[in-house]
Amino acid sequence: MPAPFICGPDTRAGTSATGLPPAVIGELAGRALRAEALLTPKPGLVDRRGGGAHDDMTLSTLLRSAEALVPVLTRCAQAAAELPLGPELRSEVGEIGRAGERRMLRVTGGVNTHRGALWALGLLAAGVAARGGFAAAEFAARLAALDDPGLHRFGTRGSHGARVRLRYGAGGALAEARNGFPHVVHVALPALRTARRAGMSEDTARIDALLASMAVLEDTCLLHRAGPDGLRAVQRASAAVLRAGGAGSGRGGELLRNADRLCRTRGLSAGGSGDVLAAALFLDSATTPRRRH
């Protein structure tokens, strides 16, 4: 694992702490979104086979959304390269994110494809620009913890995630960010790299990383669709695949198909874990750019 970069941003040049231009950081984030969308098979999620548990999304919808968000994520990185950590940067990233969400909804015809991913990757893109490496998650957590004045004007009380947080006390994407993205850094990313070291194909390694998150994440998308029972069903099914040796093993592949049938039959979508995987792929590429892009 590469050593984290810990130097601060060069505000005069507007360059990132890693030496990666903000445009490259934005493109890496966009590639991560596209990679997550294309990965197949994903239980209940949109992939090359179709919409999964979603009747309002297609793969082409997700790919259009991902492409539309590249300049948005680039702007998040640029802001963090130019501004120090503080209220001004938090306000700027918040405004960029809200404009990005409007852009996303325009290209998808009003479908929420990447709201959670935009939140996570926007913060992490800022972190990569300001600190680089795995210090990016710590920076993103500190940024997420700051008050965003725009929330008082626009708010998120009507979102599915907000309603689930109120009903079930789930932390959701907000807690994930403020805690330093633990399911990205300590669950999905290690699972991804462990599977690679074991000789798994890249797609299999990514499926195992997704399942690792699905097995433990308190996914507000699942809670919204099916409550705690649905969440636990998906967690158990995902953990069973991993215990059997992962998606690349014979028994694991069989259990993965079972998990997919469960999600499709019951309309279960682990969208939060899809966002976790996209964030893990982004950090992986941003910390080893020569190898991964």
Short mmCIF file of C-alpha atoms in Angstrom, two decimals:
data_model
loop_
_atom_site.label_atom_id
_atom_site.label_comp_id
_atom_site.label_asym_id
_atom_site.label_seq_id
_atom_site.Cartn_x
_atom_site.Cartn_y
_atom_site.Cartn_z
CA MET A 1 0.00 0.00 0.00
CA PRO A 2 1.53 3.33 -1.00
CA ALA A 3 2.45 5.76 1.75
CA PRO A 4 -0.11 8.56 2.02
CA PHE A 5 0.73 12.02 0.82
CA ILE A 6 0.37 14.49 3.67
CA CYS A 7 1.43 17.80 2.23
CA GLY A 8 -1.11 20.59 1.91
CA PRO A 9 -2.45 22.19 -1.24
CA ASP A 10 -0.45 24.62 -3.33
CA THR A 11 -3.00 27.42 -3.45
CA ARG A 12 -0.86 29.57 -5.72
CA ALA A 13 -0.72 27.06 -8.55
CA GLY A 14 -4.08 25.42 -7.90
CA THR A 15 -2.46 21.97 -8.14
CA SER A 16 -3.29 19.00 -5.95
CA ALA A 17 -1.15 17.56 -3.17
CA THR A 18 -0.58 14.41 -5.24
CA GLY A 19 0.62 16.34 -8.25
CA LEU A 20 -2.46 15.14 -10.14
CA PRO A 21 -4.27 17.98 -11.89
CA PRO A 22 -7.88 18.42 -10.72
CA ALA A 23 -9.06 17.37 -14.18
CA VAL A 24 -7.29 14.02 -13.77
CA ILE A 25 -8.80 13.55 -10.31
CA GLY A 26 -12.25 14.25 -11.75
CA GLU A 27 -11.67 11.80 -14.58
CA LEU A 28 -10.51 9.09 -12.17
CA ALA A 29 -13.68 9.61 -10.14
CA GLY A 30 -15.78 9.40 -13.31
CA ARG A 31 -14.00 6.20 -14.33
CA ALA A 32 -14.80 4.72 -10.94
CA LEU A 33 -18.50 5.52 -11.42
CA ARG A 34 -18.46 3.97 -14.88
CA ALA A 35 -16.61 0.88 -13.63
CA GLU A 36 -19.14 0.35 -10.86
CA ALA A 37 -22.01 0.69 -13.34
CA LEU A 38 -20.50 -1.78 -15.83
CA LEU A 39 -19.52 -4.41 -13.26
CA THR A 40 -21.62 -7.56 -13.76
CA PRO A 41 -23.28 -9.41 -12.07
CA LYS A 42 -24.26 -7.21 -9.13
CA PRO A 43 -27.15 -8.48 -6.97
CA GLY A 44 -30.16 -6.23 -7.45
CA LEU A 45 -28.14 -3.38 -8.96
CA VAL A 46 -28.07 -1.99 -12.48
CA ASP A 47 -25.46 -3.75 -14.62
CA ARG A 48 -24.92 -5.02 -18.16
CA ARG A 49 -27.92 -7.35 -17.79
CA GLY A 50 -30.43 -4.59 -17.10
CA GLY A 51 -31.97 -2.57 -14.30
CA GLY A 52 -31.92 -5.23 -11.60
CA ALA A 53 -34.36 -4.20 -8.86
CA HIS A 54 -34.80 -0.79 -10.54
CA ASP A 55 -37.56 -0.12 -13.03
CA ASP A 56 -36.48 3.49 -13.62
CA MET A 57 -32.80 2.98 -14.51
CA THR A 58 -30.76 1.41 -17.27
CA LEU A 59 -27.04 1.02 -17.73
CA SER A 60 -27.04 3.81 -20.31
CA THR A 61 -28.73 6.08 -17.75
CA LEU A 62 -25.96 5.41 -15.23
CA LEU A 63 -23.23 5.94 -17.81
CA ARG A 64 -24.71 9.28 -18.92
CA SER A 65 -24.92 10.33 -15.29
CA ALA A 66 -21.32 9.33 -14.62
CA GLU A 67 -20.10 11.29 -17.62
CA ALA A 68 -22.09 14.35 -16.58
CA LEU A 69 -20.53 14.30 -13.11
CA VAL A 70 -16.87 14.34 -14.26
CA PRO A 71 -16.67 18.17 -14.49
CA VAL A 72 -18.53 18.45 -11.17
CA LEU A 73 -16.03 16.21 -9.41
CA THR A 74 -13.20 18.09 -11.11
CA ARG A 75 -14.54 21.33 -9.62
CA CYS A 76 -14.58 19.76 -6.15
CA ALA A 77 -10.91 18.85 -6.57
CA GLN A 78 -10.08 22.31 -7.93
CA ALA A 79 -11.78 24.02 -4.99
CA ALA A 80 -9.75 21.98 -2.49
CA ALA A 81 -6.54 22.73 -4.38
CA GLU A 82 -7.22 26.45 -4.08
CA LEU A 83 -8.89 26.83 -0.67
CA PRO A 84 -7.80 25.66 2.80
CA LEU A 85 -9.98 23.38 4.87
CA GLY A 86 -12.65 25.58 6.42
CA PRO A 87 -16.15 27.05 6.04
CA GLU A 88 -15.42 28.67 2.68
CA LEU A 89 -14.34 25.37 1.13
CA ARG A 90 -17.29 23.53 2.70
CA SER A 91 -19.70 26.08 1.29
CA GLU A 92 -18.07 25.93 -2.13
CA VAL A 93 -18.14 22.12 -2.30
CA GLY A 94 -21.76 22.15 -1.16
CA GLU A 95 -22.75 24.56 -3.92
CA ILE A 96 -20.83 22.52 -6.49
CA GLY A 97 -22.56 19.37 -5.30
CA ARG A 98 -26.05 20.86 -5.49
CA ALA A 99 -25.38 22.18 -8.99
CA GLY A 100 -24.01 18.75 -9.87
CA GLU A 101 -27.15 17.06 -8.61
CA ARG A 102 -29.26 19.31 -10.81
CA ARG A 103 -27.01 18.44 -13.76
CA MET A 104 -27.40 14.73 -12.97
CA LEU A 105 -31.19 14.99 -12.85
CA ARG A 106 -31.26 16.83 -16.19
CA VAL A 107 -29.34 14.11 -18.02
CA THR A 108 -31.28 11.27 -16.39
CA GLY A 109 -34.74 12.73 -16.81
CA GLY A 110 -35.19 13.21 -13.08
CA VAL A 111 -33.85 9.82 -11.95
CA ASN A 112 -31.59 9.82 -8.89
CA THR A 113 -28.72 7.72 -10.19
CA HIS A 114 -25.74 9.03 -8.22
CA ARG A 115 -26.79 11.36 -5.39
CA GLY A 116 -24.97 9.31 -2.76
CA ALA A 117 -21.97 8.70 -4.98
CA LEU A 118 -21.72 12.40 -5.80
CA TRP A 119 -21.62 13.21 -2.08
CA ALA A 120 -18.92 10.61 -1.38
CA LEU A 121 -16.77 11.16 -4.44
CA GLY A 122 -17.06 14.93 -4.27
CA LEU A 123 -15.66 14.92 -0.74
CA LEU A 124 -13.00 12.35 -1.59
CA ALA A 125 -11.97 14.22 -4.75
CA ALA A 126 -11.45 17.26 -2.54
CA GLY A 127 -9.46 15.11 -0.12
CA VAL A 128 -7.25 13.69 -2.85
CA ALA A 129 -6.52 17.20 -4.13
CA ALA A 130 -5.81 18.61 -0.67
CA ARG A 131 -3.97 15.72 0.99
CA GLY A 132 -3.67 12.76 -1.36
CA GLY A 133 -3.46 9.08 -0.59
CA PHE A 134 -5.40 7.71 2.33
CA ALA A 135 -5.17 11.05 4.12
CA ALA A 136 -7.87 12.00 1.60
CA ALA A 137 -10.51 10.19 3.66
CA GLU A 138 -9.48 12.00 6.84
CA PHE A 139 -9.63 15.35 5.06
CA ALA A 140 -13.03 14.45 3.57
CA ALA A 141 -14.33 13.56 7.05
CA ARG A 142 -13.24 16.91 8.47
CA LEU A 143 -14.80 18.70 5.51
CA ALA A 144 -18.09 16.79 5.88
CA ALA A 145 -18.25 17.68 9.58
CA LEU A 146 -18.30 21.40 8.83
CA ASP A 147 -21.60 23.25 8.62
CA ASP A 148 -22.84 23.87 5.08
CA PRO A 149 -24.93 27.06 4.93
CA GLY A 150 -26.63 25.82 1.77
CA LEU A 151 -28.32 23.01 3.67
CA HIS A 152 -30.31 25.57 5.63
CA ARG A 153 -31.64 26.97 2.37
CA PHE A 154 -32.28 23.73 0.51
CA GLY A 155 -32.14 20.90 3.08
CA THR A 156 -32.49 17.13 2.47
CA ARG A 157 -35.47 16.31 4.67
CA GLY A 158 -37.47 14.96 1.74
CA SER A 159 -34.81 12.50 0.57
CA HIS A 160 -35.15 8.75 1.10
CA GLY A 161 -31.93 8.74 3.12
CA ALA A 162 -33.15 11.48 5.44
CA ARG A 163 -36.43 9.68 6.07
CA VAL A 164 -34.62 6.42 6.79
CA ARG A 165 -32.27 8.16 9.22
CA LEU A 166 -35.26 9.55 11.10
CA ARG A 167 -37.21 6.28 11.11
CA TYR A 168 -34.45 3.79 11.89
CA GLY A 169 -31.67 5.93 13.33
CA ALA A 170 -29.31 4.86 10.54
CA GLY A 171 -26.26 7.03 10.00
CA GLY A 172 -26.32 6.74 6.21
CA ALA A 173 -24.01 8.56 3.84
CA LEU A 174 -23.58 11.49 6.22
CA ALA A 175 -22.18 9.32 9.02
CA GLU A 176 -20.05 7.36 6.56
CA ALA A 177 -18.39 10.57 5.41
CA ARG A 178 -17.97 12.11 8.85
CA ASN A 179 -16.41 8.89 10.15
CA GLY A 180 -13.81 8.88 7.38
CA PHE A 181 -15.51 6.40 5.03
CA PRO A 182 -14.82 3.28 7.12
CA HIS A 183 -16.63 0.91 4.75
CA VAL A 184 -14.59 2.25 1.85
CA VAL A 185 -11.19 2.31 3.54
CA HIS A 186 -11.46 -0.67 5.92
CA VAL A 187 -13.93 -2.99 4.17
CA ALA A 188 -14.25 -2.65 0.38
CA LEU A 189 -10.72 -1.54 -0.49
CA PRO A 190 -8.98 -4.28 1.54
CA ALA A 191 -11.35 -6.89 0.07
CA LEU A 192 -10.55 -5.63 -3.44
CA ARG A 193 -6.81 -5.85 -2.91
CA THR A 194 -6.96 -9.17 -1.07
CA ALA A 195 -8.86 -10.77 -3.95
CA ARG A 196 -6.34 -9.39 -6.45
CA ARG A 197 -3.45 -10.82 -4.46
CA ALA A 198 -5.22 -14.18 -4.42
CA GLY A 199 -5.15 -14.17 -8.21
CA MET A 200 -8.79 -13.32 -8.83
CA SER A 201 -9.77 -11.50 -12.02
CA GLU A 202 -10.37 -7.78 -11.67
CA ASP A 203 -14.13 -8.18 -12.06
CA THR A 204 -14.22 -10.94 -9.44
CA ALA A 205 -12.16 -8.83 -7.05
CA ARG A 206 -14.58 -5.95 -7.51
CA ILE A 207 -17.60 -8.19 -6.91
CA ASP A 208 -16.02 -9.46 -3.69
CA ALA A 209 -15.37 -5.86 -2.60
CA LEU A 210 -19.03 -5.03 -3.26
CA LEU A 211 -20.19 -8.09 -1.31
CA ALA A 212 -17.88 -7.22 1.60
CA SER A 213 -19.68 -3.90 1.93
CA MET A 214 -23.12 -5.44 1.41
CA ALA A 215 -22.44 -7.90 4.22
CA VAL A 216 -21.94 -5.22 6.87
CA LEU A 217 -23.15 -1.79 5.68
CA GLU A 218 -26.32 -0.39 7.21
CA ASP A 219 -27.50 0.47 3.71
CA THR A 220 -30.20 3.16 3.74
CA CYS A 221 -31.26 2.19 0.21
CA LEU A 222 -32.17 -1.28 1.48
CA LEU A 223 -33.79 0.12 4.60
CA HIS A 224 -35.90 2.43 2.47
CA ARG A 225 -37.08 -0.38 0.19
CA ALA A 226 -37.55 -3.24 2.66
CA GLY A 227 -36.81 -2.14 6.23
CA PRO A 228 -34.51 -4.01 8.64
CA ASP A 229 -35.68 -7.45 7.48
CA GLY A 230 -34.68 -6.74 3.90
CA LEU A 231 -31.35 -5.29 5.01
CA ARG A 232 -30.55 -8.37 7.10
CA ALA A 233 -31.54 -10.72 4.27
CA VAL A 234 -29.09 -9.06 1.89
CA GLN A 235 -26.36 -8.94 4.53
CA ARG A 236 -26.74 -12.67 5.22
CA ALA A 237 -26.79 -13.59 1.55
CA SER A 238 -23.68 -11.49 0.82
CA ALA A 239 -21.76 -12.87 3.79
CA ALA A 240 -22.61 -16.41 2.67
CA VAL A 241 -20.93 -15.83 -0.70
CA LEU A 242 -17.76 -14.59 0.98
CA ARG A 243 -17.69 -17.47 3.48
CA ALA A 244 -17.93 -19.91 0.57
CA GLY A 245 -14.78 -18.47 -1.01
CA GLY A 246 -16.10 -15.41 -2.81
CA ALA A 247 -17.59 -14.87 -6.24
CA GLY A 248 -14.69 -16.69 -7.92
CA SER A 249 -15.34 -20.03 -6.22
CA GLY A 250 -17.82 -22.63 -7.43
CA ARG A 251 -20.00 -22.57 -4.33
CA GLY A 252 -19.59 -18.80 -3.98
CA GLY A 253 -20.76 -18.28 -7.56
CA GLU A 254 -23.84 -20.37 -6.86
CA LEU A 255 -24.64 -18.37 -3.73
CA LEU A 256 -24.05 -15.13 -5.65
CA ARG A 257 -26.76 -16.19 -8.10
CA ASN A 258 -29.03 -16.93 -5.14
CA ALA A 259 -28.35 -13.47 -3.72
CA ASP A 260 -29.15 -11.94 -7.09
CA ARG A 261 -32.47 -13.80 -7.29
CA LEU A 262 -33.31 -12.68 -3.75
CA CYS A 263 -32.69 -9.03 -4.61
CA ARG A 264 -34.54 -9.13 -7.91
CA THR A 265 -37.53 -11.02 -6.51
CA ARG A 266 -37.93 -8.73 -3.51
CA GLY A 267 -36.92 -5.51 -5.25
CA LEU A 268 -33.85 -5.04 -3.05
CA SER A 269 -31.10 -2.67 -4.16
CA ALA A 270 -27.91 -2.17 -2.16
CA GLY A 271 -27.28 1.25 -3.67
CA GLY A 272 -25.23 2.39 -0.69
CA SER A 273 -22.78 -0.43 -1.24
CA GLY A 274 -22.62 0.47 -4.92
CA ASP A 275 -21.49 3.94 -3.84
CA VAL A 276 -18.96 2.40 -1.43
CA LEU A 277 -17.49 0.32 -4.27
CA ALA A 278 -17.23 3.35 -6.57
CA ALA A 279 -15.44 5.28 -3.81
CA ALA A 280 -13.07 2.37 -3.19
CA LEU A 281 -12.24 2.11 -6.89
CA PHE A 282 -11.59 5.85 -6.98
CA LEU A 283 -9.24 5.81 -3.99
CA ASP A 284 -7.48 2.77 -5.43
CA SER A 285 -6.85 4.56 -8.72
CA ALA A 286 -5.94 7.87 -7.07
CA THR A 287 -3.36 6.28 -4.77
CA THR A 288 -1.74 4.22 -7.55
CA PRO A 289 -2.43 6.33 -10.65
CA ARG A 290 0.27 4.97 -12.93
CA ARG A 291 -0.87 1.39 -12.44
CA ARG A 292 -4.63 1.91 -12.50
CA HIS A 293 -5.44 4.55 -15.08
#
